Tab-separated table of C-alpha atoms in Angstrom:
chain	number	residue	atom	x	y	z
S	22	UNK	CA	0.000	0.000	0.000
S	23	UNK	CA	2.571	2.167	0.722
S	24	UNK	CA	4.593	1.599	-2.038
S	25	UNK	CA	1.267	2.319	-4.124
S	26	UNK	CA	1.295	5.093	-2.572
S	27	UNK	CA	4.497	6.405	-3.214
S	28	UNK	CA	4.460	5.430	-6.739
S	29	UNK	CA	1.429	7.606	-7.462
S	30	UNK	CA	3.091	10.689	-5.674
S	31	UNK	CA	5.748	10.112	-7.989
S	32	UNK	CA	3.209	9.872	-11.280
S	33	UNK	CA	1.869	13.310	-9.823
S	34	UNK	CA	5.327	14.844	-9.409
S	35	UNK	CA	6.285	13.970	-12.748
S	36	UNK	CA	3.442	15.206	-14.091
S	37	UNK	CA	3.052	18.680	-13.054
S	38	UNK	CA	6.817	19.432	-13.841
S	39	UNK	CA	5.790	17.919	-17.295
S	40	UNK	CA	2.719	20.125	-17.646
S	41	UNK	CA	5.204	23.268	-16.011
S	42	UNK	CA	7.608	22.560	-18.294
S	43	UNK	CA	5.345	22.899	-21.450
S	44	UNK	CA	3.931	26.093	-19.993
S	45	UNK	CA	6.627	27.279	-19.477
S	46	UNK	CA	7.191	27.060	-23.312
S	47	UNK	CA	4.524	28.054	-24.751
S	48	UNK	CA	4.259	31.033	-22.063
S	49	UNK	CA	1.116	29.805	-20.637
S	50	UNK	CA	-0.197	29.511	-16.862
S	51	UNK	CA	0.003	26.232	-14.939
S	52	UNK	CA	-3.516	26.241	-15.119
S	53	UNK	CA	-4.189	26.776	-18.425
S	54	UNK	CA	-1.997	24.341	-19.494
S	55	UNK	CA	-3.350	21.436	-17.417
S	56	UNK	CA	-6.810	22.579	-18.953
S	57	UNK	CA	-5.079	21.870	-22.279
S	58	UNK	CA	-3.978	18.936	-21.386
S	59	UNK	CA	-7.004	17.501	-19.629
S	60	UNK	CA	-8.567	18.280	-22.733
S	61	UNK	CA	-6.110	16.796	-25.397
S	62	UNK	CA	-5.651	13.514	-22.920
S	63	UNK	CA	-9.913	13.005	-22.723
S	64	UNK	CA	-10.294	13.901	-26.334
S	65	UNK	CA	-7.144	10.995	-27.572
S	66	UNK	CA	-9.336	8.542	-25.364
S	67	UNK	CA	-12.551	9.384	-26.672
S	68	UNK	CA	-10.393	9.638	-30.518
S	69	UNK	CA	-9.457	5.874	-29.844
S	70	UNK	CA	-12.461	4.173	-28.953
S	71	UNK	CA	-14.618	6.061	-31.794
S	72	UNK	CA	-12.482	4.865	-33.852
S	73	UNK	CA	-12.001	1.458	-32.645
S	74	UNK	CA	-16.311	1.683	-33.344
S	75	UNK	CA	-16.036	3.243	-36.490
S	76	UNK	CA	-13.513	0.552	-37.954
S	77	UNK	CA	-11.301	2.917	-38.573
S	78	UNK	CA	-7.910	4.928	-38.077
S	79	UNK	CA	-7.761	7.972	-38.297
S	80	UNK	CA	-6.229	8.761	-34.645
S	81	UNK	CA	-2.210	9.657	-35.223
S	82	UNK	CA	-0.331	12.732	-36.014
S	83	UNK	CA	1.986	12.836	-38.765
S	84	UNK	CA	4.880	16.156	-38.122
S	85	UNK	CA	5.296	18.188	-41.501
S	86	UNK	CA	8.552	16.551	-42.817
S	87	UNK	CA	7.275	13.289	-43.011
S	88	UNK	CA	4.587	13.983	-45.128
S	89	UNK	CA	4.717	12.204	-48.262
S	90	UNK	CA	5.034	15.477	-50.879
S	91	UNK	CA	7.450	17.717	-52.486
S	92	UNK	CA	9.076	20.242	-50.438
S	93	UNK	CA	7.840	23.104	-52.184
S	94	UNK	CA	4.355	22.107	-51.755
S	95	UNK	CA	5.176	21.172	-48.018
S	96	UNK	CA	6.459	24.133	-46.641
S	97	UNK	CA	3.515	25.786	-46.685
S	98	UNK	CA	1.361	22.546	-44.868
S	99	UNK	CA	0.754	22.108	-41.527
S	100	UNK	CA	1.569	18.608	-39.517
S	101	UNK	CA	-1.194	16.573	-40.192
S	102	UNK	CA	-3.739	15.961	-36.954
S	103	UNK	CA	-7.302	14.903	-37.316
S	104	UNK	CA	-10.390	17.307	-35.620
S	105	UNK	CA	-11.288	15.348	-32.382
S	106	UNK	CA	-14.759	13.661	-33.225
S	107	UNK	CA	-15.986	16.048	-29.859
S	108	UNK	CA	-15.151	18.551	-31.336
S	109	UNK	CA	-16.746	17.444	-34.979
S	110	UNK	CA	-19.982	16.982	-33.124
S	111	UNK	CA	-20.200	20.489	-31.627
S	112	UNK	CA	-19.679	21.523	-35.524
S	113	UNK	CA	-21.878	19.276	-37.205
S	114	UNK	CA	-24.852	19.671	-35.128
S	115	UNK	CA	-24.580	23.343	-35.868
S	116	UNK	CA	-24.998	22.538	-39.174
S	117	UNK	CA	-28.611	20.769	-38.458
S	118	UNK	CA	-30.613	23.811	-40.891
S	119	UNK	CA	-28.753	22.749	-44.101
S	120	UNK	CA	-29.697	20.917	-47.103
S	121	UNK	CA	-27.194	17.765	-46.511
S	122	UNK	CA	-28.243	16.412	-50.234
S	123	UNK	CA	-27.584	19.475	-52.276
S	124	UNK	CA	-25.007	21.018	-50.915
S	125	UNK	CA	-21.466	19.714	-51.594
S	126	UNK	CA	-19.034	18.974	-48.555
S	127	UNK	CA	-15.016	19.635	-49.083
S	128	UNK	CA	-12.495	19.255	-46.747
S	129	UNK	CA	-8.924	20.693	-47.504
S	130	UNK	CA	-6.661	18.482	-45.885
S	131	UNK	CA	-8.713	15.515	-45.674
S	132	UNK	CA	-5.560	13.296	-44.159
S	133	UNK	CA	-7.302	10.207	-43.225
S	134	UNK	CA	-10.623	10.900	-44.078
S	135	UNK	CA	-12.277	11.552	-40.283
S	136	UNK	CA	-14.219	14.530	-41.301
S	137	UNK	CA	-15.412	13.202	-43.937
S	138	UNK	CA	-16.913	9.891	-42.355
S	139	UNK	CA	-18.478	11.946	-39.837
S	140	UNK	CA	-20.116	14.567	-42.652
S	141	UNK	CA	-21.529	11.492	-44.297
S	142	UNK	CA	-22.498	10.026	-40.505
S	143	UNK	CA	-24.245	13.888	-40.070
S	144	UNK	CA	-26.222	13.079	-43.779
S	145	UNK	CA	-23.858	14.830	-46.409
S	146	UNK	CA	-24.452	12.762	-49.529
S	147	UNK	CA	-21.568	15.053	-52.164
S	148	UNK	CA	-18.550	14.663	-50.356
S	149	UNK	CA	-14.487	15.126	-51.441
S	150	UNK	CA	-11.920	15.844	-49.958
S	151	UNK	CA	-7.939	16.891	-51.085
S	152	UNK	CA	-4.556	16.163	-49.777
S	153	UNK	CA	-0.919	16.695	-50.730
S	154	UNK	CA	0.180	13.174	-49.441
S	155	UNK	CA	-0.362	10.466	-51.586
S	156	UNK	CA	-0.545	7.555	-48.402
S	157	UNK	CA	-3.095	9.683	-46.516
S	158	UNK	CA	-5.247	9.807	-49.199
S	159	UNK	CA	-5.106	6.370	-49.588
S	160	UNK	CA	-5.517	5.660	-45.859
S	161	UNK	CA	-8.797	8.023	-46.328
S	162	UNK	CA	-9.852	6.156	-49.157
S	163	UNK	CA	-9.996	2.641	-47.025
S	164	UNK	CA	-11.483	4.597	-44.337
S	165	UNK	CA	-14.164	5.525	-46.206
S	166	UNK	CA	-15.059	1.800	-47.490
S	167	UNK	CA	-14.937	0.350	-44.454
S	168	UNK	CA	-18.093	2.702	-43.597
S	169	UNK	CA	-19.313	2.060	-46.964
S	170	UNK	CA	-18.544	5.205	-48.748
S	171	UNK	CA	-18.761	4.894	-52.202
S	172	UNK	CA	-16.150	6.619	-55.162
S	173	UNK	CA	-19.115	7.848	-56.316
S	174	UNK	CA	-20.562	9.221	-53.070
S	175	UNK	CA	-16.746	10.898	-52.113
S	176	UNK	CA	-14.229	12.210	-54.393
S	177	UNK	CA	-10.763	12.329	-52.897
S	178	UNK	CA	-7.952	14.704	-54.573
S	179	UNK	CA	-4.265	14.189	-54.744
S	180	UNK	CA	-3.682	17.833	-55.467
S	181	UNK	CA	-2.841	20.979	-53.414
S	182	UNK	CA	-5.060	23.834	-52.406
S	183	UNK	CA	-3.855	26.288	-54.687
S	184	UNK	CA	-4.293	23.959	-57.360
S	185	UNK	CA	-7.666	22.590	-56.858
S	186	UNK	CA	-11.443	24.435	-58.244
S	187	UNK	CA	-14.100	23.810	-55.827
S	188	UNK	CA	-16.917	22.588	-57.650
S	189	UNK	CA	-19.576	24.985	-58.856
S	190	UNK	CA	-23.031	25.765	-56.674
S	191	UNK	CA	-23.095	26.299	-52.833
S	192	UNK	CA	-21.179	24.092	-50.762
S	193	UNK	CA	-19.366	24.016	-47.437
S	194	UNK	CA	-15.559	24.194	-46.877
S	195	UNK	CA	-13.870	22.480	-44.207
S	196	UNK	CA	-10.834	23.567	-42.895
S	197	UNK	CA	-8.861	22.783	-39.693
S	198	UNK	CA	-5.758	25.059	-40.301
S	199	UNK	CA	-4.139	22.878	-42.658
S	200	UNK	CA	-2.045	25.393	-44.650
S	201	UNK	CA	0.035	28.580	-43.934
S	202	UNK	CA	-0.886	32.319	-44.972
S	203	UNK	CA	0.038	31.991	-48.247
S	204	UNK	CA	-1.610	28.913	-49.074
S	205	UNK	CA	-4.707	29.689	-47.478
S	206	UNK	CA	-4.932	32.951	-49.869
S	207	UNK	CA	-4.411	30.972	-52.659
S	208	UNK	CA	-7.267	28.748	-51.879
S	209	UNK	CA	-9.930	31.443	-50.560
S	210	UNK	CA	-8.795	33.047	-54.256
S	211	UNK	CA	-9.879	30.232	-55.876
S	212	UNK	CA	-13.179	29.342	-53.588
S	213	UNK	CA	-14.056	33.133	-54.615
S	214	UNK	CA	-13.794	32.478	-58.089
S	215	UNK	CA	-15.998	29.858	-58.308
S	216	UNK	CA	-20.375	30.158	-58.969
S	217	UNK	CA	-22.374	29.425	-56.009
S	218	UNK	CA	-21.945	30.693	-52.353
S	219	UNK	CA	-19.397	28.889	-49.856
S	220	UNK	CA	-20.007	28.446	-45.966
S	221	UNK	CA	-16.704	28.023	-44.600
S	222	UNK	CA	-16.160	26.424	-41.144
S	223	UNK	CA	-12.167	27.085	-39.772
S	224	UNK	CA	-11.118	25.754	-36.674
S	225	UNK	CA	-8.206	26.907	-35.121
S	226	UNK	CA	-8.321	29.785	-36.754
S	227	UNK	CA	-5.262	31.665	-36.404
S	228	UNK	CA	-5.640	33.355	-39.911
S	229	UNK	CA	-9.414	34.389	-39.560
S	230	UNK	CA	-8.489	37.980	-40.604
S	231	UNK	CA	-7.382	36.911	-44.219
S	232	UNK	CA	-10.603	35.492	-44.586
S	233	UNK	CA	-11.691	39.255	-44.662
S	234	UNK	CA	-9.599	40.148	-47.253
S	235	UNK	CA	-11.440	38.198	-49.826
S	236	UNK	CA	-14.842	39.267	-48.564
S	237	UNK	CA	-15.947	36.463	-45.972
S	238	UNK	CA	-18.523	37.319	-43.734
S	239	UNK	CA	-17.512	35.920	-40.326
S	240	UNK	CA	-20.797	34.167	-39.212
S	241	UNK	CA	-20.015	33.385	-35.879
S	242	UNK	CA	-16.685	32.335	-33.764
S	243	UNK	CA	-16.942	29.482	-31.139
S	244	UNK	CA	-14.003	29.560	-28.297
S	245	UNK	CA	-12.989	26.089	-26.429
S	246	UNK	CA	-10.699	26.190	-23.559
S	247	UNK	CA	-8.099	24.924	-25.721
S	248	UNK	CA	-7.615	27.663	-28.833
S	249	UNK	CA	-6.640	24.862	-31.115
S	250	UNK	CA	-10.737	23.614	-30.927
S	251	UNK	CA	-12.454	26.812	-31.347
S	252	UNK	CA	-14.061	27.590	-34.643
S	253	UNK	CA	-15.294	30.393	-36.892
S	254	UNK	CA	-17.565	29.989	-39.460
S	255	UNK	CA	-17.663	32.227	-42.380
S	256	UNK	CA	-19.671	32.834	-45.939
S	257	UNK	CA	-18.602	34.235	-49.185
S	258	UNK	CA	-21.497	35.397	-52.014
S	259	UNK	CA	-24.643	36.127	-49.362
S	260	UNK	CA	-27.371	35.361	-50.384
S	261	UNK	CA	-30.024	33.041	-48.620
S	262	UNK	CA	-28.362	30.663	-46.040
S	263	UNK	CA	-29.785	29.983	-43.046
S	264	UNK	CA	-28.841	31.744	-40.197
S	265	UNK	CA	-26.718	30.004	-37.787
């Protein structure tokens, strides 16, 4: 019992000088950064076993220079690290008012496909989604069937943002910072261009003010304790969406 005991005091030791330490380094308080890591440590739980339910993987992280792409496409990507399905499900259920079979759904920076299993789980019927690494795509592609997602019912992309057309008629864009400033100009350029009106929903959005610059409406921002999970939902072209 004792030794029990002094094994946990040790677990606690080591973890607040772990949780000081990264504080410490990203200039936050103790307490904030034991929020943010209560929150990243219940949301990789929760990540796992939806998974493990949904037959599929879409849990790990994948750091920018091991993404499969050329290095002048990379240096403008962001490490590759799925939306936690909590956090999908404060989204999605925003997104109740929509008409899930008309509008198409694209997510830039698809990775493994998770947002896109859970848009078709929320009744999105046009789906695609675009990457700049090849093996993700595939990853998403298996994904996908293992939920029964046709080819025909989800397009997937091998392309990069500044490269790819969004298809024509309103749709909403998914975004969960995947690109740097540049990048993300070159892609809100290109969403502009095209007919139809966009609803775009970024989370973490630590560029929200370029979003401006090409005439987005911001709709409404959502905070979480943790910056990275807050959100901000924008439109480009008004017109007649539904007030969210």
């Amino acid at each position: 019992m004792i030794l029990l005991l002094l094994a946990l005091i040790s677990f606690t030791c080591a973890l607040c000088f772990f949780i000081w330490e990264k504080s410490q380094l990203f200039d936050r308080s103790f307490l904030e950064q034991l929020v943010i890591e209560y929150y990243r440590s219940k949301y990789r739980l929760q990540d796992f076993l939806r998974d493990q339910k949904n037959n599929i993987f879409s849990t790990s992280r994948v750091k920018v220079q091991n993404l499969s792409a050329p290095q002048f496409i990379k240096k403008h990507a962001r490490a590759y690290e799925p939306t936690p399905y909590a956090v999908l499900d404060r989204i999605f259920d925003k997104l109740s008012f929509f008409d899930k079979t008309e509008l198409a759904f694209i997510d830039y920076g698809c990775g493994r496909g998770r947002t896109l299993n859970v848009a078709k789980a929320y009744g999105f019927k046009n789906l695609q989604g675009l990457d700049i690494d090849a093996h993700l795509l595939q990853s998403c592609q298996n994904n996908l069937a293992r939920n029964g997602i046709t080819n025909f019912e989800a397009q997937l992309f091998h392309i990069s943002a500044d490269d790819y057309l969004p298809p024509e008629g309103d749709k909403i864009i998914y975004m969960y910072n995947p690109f740097d400033e540049e990048m993300l100009r070159s892609a809100l350029n290109n969403i502009k261009q095209t007919q139809g009106e966009a609803f775009l929903i970024y989370v973490n959005p630590v560029n929200q003010r370029i979003f401006k610059e090409y005439g987005a409406e911001l709709v409404r921002h959502y905070d979480h304790p943790y910056e990275d999970y807050s959100f901000s939902f924008f439109r480009m072209k008004n017109d007649s969406w539904v007030k969210i």
